[in-house]
CSV table of C-alpha atoms and ligand atoms in Angstrom, one decimal:
chain,number,residue,atom,x,y,z
A,349,GLU,CA,14.6,11.7,-12.5
A,350,LEU,CA,12.3,14.4,-11.1
A,351,CYS,CA,9.7,15.6,-13.6
A,352,LYS,CA,6.1,16.9,-14.0
A,353,GLY,CA,3.3,14.3,-13.9
A,354,VAL,CA,-0.4,14.6,-14.3
A,355,ASN,CA,-1.7,18.2,-13.6
A,356,GLY,CA,1.9,19.3,-13.2
A,357,LEU,CA,2.3,17.4,-10.0
A,358,GLU,CA,6.0,16.5,-9.4
A,359,LYS,CA,7.0,12.9,-9.7
A,360,VAL,CA,10.2,10.9,-9.6
A,361,ILE,CA,10.9,8.2,-12.1
A,362,LEU,CA,13.3,5.3,-11.1
A,363,ARG,CA,14.8,3.2,-13.9
A,364,ASP,CA,16.9,0.1,-13.7
A,365,VAL,CA,19.3,-0.7,-16.4
A,366,ARG,CA,17.5,-3.9,-17.2
A,367,GLY,CA,14.4,-2.0,-18.2
A,368,SER,CA,12.2,-2.1,-15.1
A,369,SER,CA,10.9,1.2,-13.7
A,370,ALA,CA,8.8,2.8,-11.0
A,371,GLU,CA,7.2,6.2,-10.5
A,372,VAL,CA,6.3,8.1,-7.2
A,373,TYR,CA,4.5,11.4,-6.9
A,374,LEU,CA,5.7,13.8,-4.2
A,375,TYR,CA,2.0,14.3,-3.6
A,376,GLY,CA,1.2,11.5,-1.1
A,377,GLY,CA,4.5,9.8,-1.4
A,378,HIS,CA,2.4,7.8,-3.8
A,379,VAL,CA,3.8,5.1,-6.1
A,380,THR,CA,1.7,5.1,-9.2
A,381,SER,CA,3.7,2.9,-11.5
A,382,TRP,CA,5.9,-0.3,-11.3
A,383,LYS,CA,6.9,-1.9,-14.6
A,384,ASN,CA,8.8,-5.0,-15.2
A,385,ASP,CA,11.7,-5.3,-17.7
A,386,HIS,CA,9.2,-5.9,-20.5
A,387,GLY,CA,7.6,-2.5,-19.7
A,388,GLU,CA,4.4,-4.2,-18.4
A,389,GLU,CA,2.5,-2.1,-15.8
A,390,LEU,CA,2.1,-4.2,-12.6
A,391,LEU,CA,0.1,-1.8,-10.5
A,392,PHE,CA,-3.5,-0.7,-11.1
A,393,VAL,CA,-4.3,3.0,-11.4
A,394,SER,CA,-7.9,4.0,-12.4
A,395,SER,CA,-8.1,5.9,-15.6
A,396,LYS,CA,-10.5,8.2,-13.7
A,397,ALA,CA,-8.0,8.8,-10.8
A,398,ILE,CA,-8.2,12.4,-9.7
A,399,PHE,CA,-4.7,13.9,-9.5
A,400,LYS,CA,-5.9,16.9,-7.6
A,401,PRO,CA,-5.0,17.5,-3.9
A,402,PRO,CA,-6.5,16.8,-1.4
A,403,LYS,CA,-8.1,13.8,-3.2
A,404,ALA,CA,-6.0,10.7,-2.9
A,405,ILE,CA,-4.9,9.1,-6.2
A,406,ARG,CA,-7.1,6.0,-6.9
A,407,GLY,CA,-4.6,3.1,-7.3
A,408,GLY,CA,-0.9,2.5,-7.1
A,409,ILE,CA,0.3,2.3,-3.5
A,410,PRO,CA,-1.5,4.8,-1.2
A,411,ILE,CA,0.3,5.2,2.2
A,412,CYS,CA,-2.3,4.8,5.0
A,413,PHE,CA,-0.9,6.7,8.0
A,414,PRO,CA,-1.4,7.5,10.9
A,415,GLN,CA,-4.7,5.8,10.7
A,416,PHE,CA,-6.0,2.8,8.7
A,417,SER,CA,-9.6,3.2,7.4
A,418,ASN,CA,-11.9,4.9,10.0
A,419,LEU,CA,-10.2,3.3,13.0
A,420,GLY,CA,-9.8,6.6,14.8
A,421,SER,CA,-10.8,10.2,14.6
A,422,LEU,CA,-8.8,11.2,11.5
A,423,GLU,CA,-10.1,11.2,7.9
A,424,GLN,CA,-10.3,7.9,6.1
A,425,HIS,CA,-6.8,6.3,5.9
A,426,GLY,CA,-5.2,9.2,7.7
A,427,PHE,CA,-3.5,12.1,5.8
A,428,ALA,CA,0.0,10.9,4.6
A,429,ARG,CA,-1.5,10.2,1.1
A,430,ASN,CA,-3.0,13.7,0.9
A,431,LYS,CA,0.2,15.6,1.8
A,432,PHE,CA,3.1,16.8,-0.2
A,433,TRP,CA,6.3,15.0,0.7
A,434,SER,CA,9.8,16.3,0.1
A,435,ILE,CA,12.9,14.6,-1.3
A,436,ASP,CA,15.1,13.6,1.6
A,437,THR,CA,18.6,14.5,0.5
A,438,ASP,CA,20.3,13.4,3.7
A,439,PRO,CA,18.6,10.3,5.0
A,440,PRO,CA,20.1,8.4,8.0
A,441,PRO,CA,21.8,5.3,6.5
A,442,LEU,CA,19.5,2.3,6.0
A,443,SER,CA,21.3,-0.9,6.7
A,444,THR,CA,19.5,-2.9,4.1
A,445,SER,CA,20.3,-4.0,0.5
A,446,SER,CA,18.1,-1.1,-0.8
A,447,SER,CA,21.1,1.2,-0.5
A,448,SER,CA,22.7,-0.5,-3.5
A,449,LYS,CA,19.5,-0.4,-5.6
A,450,VAL,CA,18.1,2.5,-7.7
A,451,HIS,CA,16.1,4.3,-5.0
A,452,ILE,CA,14.6,7.6,-3.8
A,453,ASP,CA,14.1,8.8,-0.3
A,454,LEU,CA,11.1,10.9,0.6
A,455,ILE,CA,10.3,12.6,3.9
A,456,LEU,CA,7.1,13.9,5.6
A,457,ARG,CA,7.1,16.1,8.6
A,458,PRO,CA,4.0,17.8,10.0
A,459,SER,CA,3.4,21.5,9.4
A,460,ASP,CA,2.0,23.7,12.2
A,461,GLU,CA,-1.3,23.3,10.5
A,462,ASP,CA,-1.0,19.5,10.5
A,463,MET,CA,-0.2,19.5,14.2
A,464,LYS,CA,-3.7,20.9,14.8
A,465,ILE,CA,-5.1,17.7,13.2
A,466,TRP,CA,-2.8,15.2,14.9
A,467,LEU,CA,-0.9,16.7,17.8
A,468,ASN,CA,2.3,14.9,17.3
A,469,SER,CA,5.6,15.7,15.7
A,470,TYR,CA,7.2,12.9,13.7
A,471,GLU,CA,9.6,12.2,10.8
A,472,PHE,CA,8.2,9.7,8.3
A,473,ARG,CA,10.9,8.6,5.9
A,474,LEU,CA,9.9,6.5,2.9
A,475,ARG,CA,12.4,4.8,0.6
A,476,ILE,CA,11.3,3.4,-2.7
A,477,ALA,CA,13.9,1.1,-4.2
A,478,LEU,CA,13.9,-0.8,-7.5
A,479,GLY,CA,16.0,-4.0,-7.4
A,480,PRO,CA,18.0,-5.5,-10.3
A,481,GLY,CA,15.4,-8.3,-10.6
A,482,GLY,CA,12.7,-5.6,-11.0
A,483,ASP,CA,11.4,-6.0,-7.4
A,484,LEU,CA,10.0,-2.9,-5.7
A,485,THR,CA,10.8,-2.4,-2.0
A,486,LEU,CA,9.1,0.3,0.1
A,487,THR,CA,10.7,1.0,3.5
A,488,SER,CA,8.8,3.2,5.9
A,489,ARG,CA,10.6,4.6,9.0
A,490,VAL,CA,8.5,6.6,11.4
A,491,ARG,CA,10.2,8.3,14.3
A,492,ASN,CA,8.5,10.0,17.3
A,493,THR,CA,10.1,13.5,17.6
A,494,ASN,CA,7.8,14.8,20.3
A,495,THR,CA,9.8,17.1,22.6
A,496,ASP,CA,7.3,17.0,25.5
A,497,GLY,CA,7.8,13.3,26.2
A,498,ARG,CA,4.5,12.2,24.7
A,499,PRO,CA,4.4,8.7,23.0
A,500,PHE,CA,2.0,8.3,20.1
A,501,ARG,CA,0.3,5.3,18.4
A,502,PHE,CA,-0.7,4.8,14.8
A,503,THR,CA,-2.0,2.2,12.4
A,504,PHE,CA,-0.6,1.8,8.9
A,505,ALA,CA,-1.0,0.1,5.5
A,506,TYR,CA,0.6,0.0,2.1
A,507,HIS,CA,-2.7,0.1,0.2
A,508,THR,CA,-1.3,-1.7,-2.9
A,509,TYR,CA,-3.5,-2.0,-6.0
A,510,PHE,CA,-2.2,-4.9,-8.1
A,511,SER,CA,-3.1,-5.0,-11.7
A,512,VAL,CA,-4.8,-8.4,-12.6
A,513,SER,CA,-6.1,-9.6,-15.9
A,514,ASP,CA,-9.4,-11.0,-14.5
A,515,ILE,CA,-10.3,-11.0,-10.8
A,516,SER,CA,-12.4,-14.2,-11.3
A,517,GLU,CA,-9.1,-15.9,-12.3
A,518,VAL,CA,-7.1,-14.7,-9.3
A,519,ARG,CA,-6.2,-16.6,-6.1
A,520,VAL,CA,-4.4,-15.5,-3.0
A,521,GLU,CA,-2.2,-18.0,-1.1
A,522,GLY,CA,-0.8,-17.6,2.4
A,523,LEU,CA,-3.9,-16.4,4.3
A,524,GLU,CA,-5.8,-19.7,4.5
A,525,THR,CA,-6.6,-20.8,8.1
A,526,HIS,CA,-5.9,-17.2,9.4
A,527,ASP,CA,-8.4,-15.2,11.3
A,528,TYR,CA,-9.8,-12.0,9.8
A,529,LEU,CA,-12.1,-9.1,10.6
A,530,ASP,CA,-14.8,-8.9,8.0
A,531,ASN,CA,-15.4,-5.2,7.1
A,532,LEU,CA,-18.7,-6.3,5.5
A,533,GLN,CA,-19.9,-7.9,8.7
A,534,ASN,CA,-19.3,-5.3,11.3
A,535,ARG,CA,-15.7,-6.3,11.5
A,536,GLU,CA,-16.6,-9.5,13.2
A,537,ARG,CA,-13.8,-12.0,13.6
A,538,PHE,CA,-13.9,-15.2,11.4
A,539,THR,CA,-11.4,-17.9,10.4
A,540,GLU,CA,-10.5,-18.3,6.8
A,541,GLN,CA,-11.6,-21.8,5.7
A,542,GLY,CA,-10.4,-23.9,2.8
A,543,ASP,CA,-7.4,-23.3,0.6
A,544,ALA,CA,-6.5,-20.2,-1.4
A,545,ILE,CA,-8.8,-17.3,-1.5
A,546,THR,CA,-10.8,-16.7,-4.8
A,547,PHE,CA,-13.1,-13.9,-5.7
A,548,GLU,CA,-16.8,-14.0,-6.7
A,549,SER,CA,-18.1,-10.9,-4.9
A,550,GLU,CA,-17.0,-7.9,-2.8
A,551,VAL,CA,-14.3,-8.7,-0.3
A,552,ASP,CA,-13.0,-6.4,2.4
A,553,LYS,CA,-11.1,-8.4,5.1
A,554,ILE,CA,-8.4,-7.6,7.6
A,555,TYR,CA,-6.3,-10.8,8.0
A,556,LEU,CA,-4.5,-10.9,11.4
A,557,SER,CA,-1.0,-12.0,12.3
A,558,THR,CA,-0.3,-13.2,8.7
A,559,PRO,CA,2.8,-14.8,7.2
A,560,THR,CA,5.7,-12.7,5.9
A,561,LYS,CA,5.0,-14.0,2.4
A,562,ILE,CA,1.7,-13.7,0.5
A,563,ALA,CA,1.2,-14.7,-3.1
A,564,ILE,CA,-1.3,-13.4,-5.6
A,565,LEU,CA,-1.7,-15.7,-8.6
A,566,ASP,CA,-3.0,-14.3,-11.9
A,567,HIS,CA,-4.1,-17.2,-14.0
A,568,GLU,CA,-4.4,-15.6,-17.4
A,569,LYS,CA,-1.0,-13.8,-17.2
A,570,LYS,CA,0.7,-16.8,-15.7
A,571,ARG,CA,2.1,-14.4,-13.2
A,572,THR,CA,2.5,-14.5,-9.4
A,573,PHE,CA,2.9,-11.4,-7.3
A,574,VAL,CA,4.8,-12.0,-4.1
A,575,ILE,CA,4.6,-9.7,-1.1
A,576,ARG,CA,7.3,-10.1,1.5
A,577,LYS,CA,6.7,-7.9,4.5
A,578,ASP,CA,8.4,-7.0,7.8
A,579,GLY,CA,6.9,-5.1,10.7
A,580,LEU,CA,3.5,-5.4,9.2
A,581,PRO,CA,1.7,-8.4,10.8
A,582,ASP,CA,-1.7,-7.9,9.1
A,583,ALA,CA,-2.9,-8.0,5.5
A,584,VAL,CA,-6.0,-6.4,4.1
A,585,VAL,CA,-7.7,-8.0,1.0
A,586,TRP,CA,-10.1,-5.7,-0.8
A,587,ASN,CA,-12.1,-5.8,-4.0
A,588,PRO,CA,-15.1,-3.4,-4.2
A,589,TRP,CA,-16.9,-5.6,-6.9
A,590,ASP,CA,-19.5,-4.1,-9.2
A,591,LYS,CA,-21.9,-2.2,-7.0
A,592,LYS,CA,-19.2,-0.3,-5.0
A,593,ALA,CA,-17.2,0.2,-8.2
A,594,LYS,CA,-20.2,2.0,-9.8
A,595,ALA,CA,-20.5,4.2,-6.7
A,596,MET,CA,-16.9,5.4,-6.9
A,597,ALA,CA,-16.5,8.5,-9.0
A,598,ASP,CA,-12.8,7.8,-9.6
A,599,PHE,CA,-13.4,4.2,-10.7
A,600,VAL,CA,-14.5,2.9,-14.1
A,601,ASP,CA,-17.5,0.6,-13.6
A,602,ASP,CA,-15.7,-2.6,-14.5
A,603,ASP,CA,-12.3,-1.5,-13.1
A,604,TYR,CA,-12.9,-4.0,-10.2
A,605,LYS,CA,-12.3,-6.9,-12.7
A,606,HIS,CA,-8.7,-5.7,-13.2
A,607,MET,CA,-7.5,-4.9,-9.7
A,608,LEU,CA,-7.0,-6.4,-6.3
A,609,CYS,CA,-5.8,-4.7,-3.2
A,610,VAL,CA,-3.6,-6.9,-0.9
A,611,GLU,CA,-2.2,-4.5,1.8
A,612,ALA,CA,0.6,-5.2,4.2
A,613,ALA,CA,-0.6,-3.5,7.3
A,614,ALA,CA,-0.3,-3.0,11.1
A,615,ILE,CA,-3.9,-2.6,12.3
A,616,GLU,CA,-4.9,-5.0,15.1
A,617,LYS,CA,-2.1,-3.9,17.3
A,618,PRO,CA,-1.4,-0.2,16.7
A,619,ILE,CA,2.3,0.8,16.7
A,620,THR,CA,3.3,2.8,19.8
A,621,LEU,CA,6.4,4.9,19.8
A,622,LYS,CA,8.0,6.8,22.7
A,623,PRO,CA,9.9,10.0,21.8
A,624,GLY,CA,13.1,9.1,19.9
A,625,GLU,CA,11.8,5.6,19.0
A,626,GLU,CA,11.6,4.6,15.4
A,627,TRP,CA,9.3,1.9,13.7
A,628,ARG,CA,10.1,0.3,10.4
A,629,GLY,CA,7.6,-1.3,8.0
A,630,ILE,CA,8.9,-2.9,4.8
A,631,GLN,CA,7.2,-4.5,1.9
A,632,GLU,CA,9.1,-6.1,-1.0
A,633,LEU,CA,7.0,-6.7,-4.1
A,634,SER,CA,8.1,-9.1,-6.9
A,635,ALA,CA,6.3,-10.5,-10.0
A,636,VAL,CA,7.4,-13.9,-11.2
A,637,PRO,CA,6.2,-16.1,-14.0
A,638,SER,CA,4.0,-18.9,-12.5
A,639,SER,CA,2.7,-22.2,-13.7
A,640,TYR,CA,-0.6,-21.4,-12.0
A,641,CYS,CA,-2.9,-24.4,-12.2
A,642,SER,CA,-6.2,-23.9,-10.5
A,643,GLY,CA,-6.6,-26.2,-7.6
A,644,GLN,CA,-2.9,-26.8,-7.1
B,1732,LIG,O1,-8.5,-1.3,2.3
B,1732,LIG,C1,-9.8,-1.5,2.2
B,1732,LIG,C2,-10.6,-0.2,2.5
B,1732,LIG,O2,-10.5,0.2,3.8
B,1732,LIG,C3,-12.0,-0.4,2.0
B,1732,LIG,O3,-12.9,-0.4,3.1
B,1732,LIG,C4,-12.3,0.8,1.1
B,1732,LIG,O4,-12.8,1.9,1.8
B,1732,LIG,C5,-10.9,1.1,0.6
B,1732,LIG,O5,-10.0,0.9,1.7
B,1732,LIG,C6,-10.7,2.3,-0.2
B,1732,LIG,O6,-10.6,3.4,0.6
B,1732,LIG,P1,-10.4,4.9,-0.1
B,1732,LIG,O7,-10.5,5.9,1.1
B,1732,LIG,O8,-9.1,4.9,-0.8
B,1732,LIG,O9,-11.6,5.0,-1.1
């Protein structure tokens, strides 16, 4: 249902009969809540998040489009997360299972003002769908609607903040042996050694050409998040750790202990669309009980 959220910003609440739910603000097309059928919140949103345009909400699932990070001339992570989206009442049919799930369709088109920033016209349709098992699927469709024949290119990420009980008891599986660009070392390219990724300090890595499925194991909660992605070859892993956390006005100092960003993304090879062409980027999130045993 459509209702007023923080500071009167409009949001849509999706509820599944089995008790799971999700919330998305029209501001930013920004998912800020995903709860399982026990009412447990699975996403992290900082208690100091600033729900005031043009500041992006700190947490949930920011949409990074048409630029990831500072990889281009636009503001950090582009502008989709800083704009007001509309409810798409007449979306083109989406031939996926999400049509039978509880879902909402949002759309973002550039205003004349926006065209001054990024001289392209596009339609960005975002579907947020809640599955009967409590899974949350985000489907992005970007279409180039330039009428002057110009193609455009963009980079993209679902900047998902997962809620974890204790970052030092979390491991990520599926990225071992993959190459990554290390944002903390001038984005130089390295190869991930060893087995699962664990966390003892700041991490900011763009893993390249990664598998469809990535798992995030939370030891204390005996819970595994699974990301299944399509059209998004890369995956960013980020935890700011203590120093960076202190420096963020919209972050509580020890918030870094209770969050981890694992972001399905298209970064190394920007997406290029000719007029009329459409790109799809899908991430399906699920949270399953796990018999996590360290070292397994
Ligand atoms: O996804 C990782 C990252 O690019 C980090 O470098 C850090 O800047 C993070 O995104 C948060 O960016 P934001 O603009 O939301 O503060």
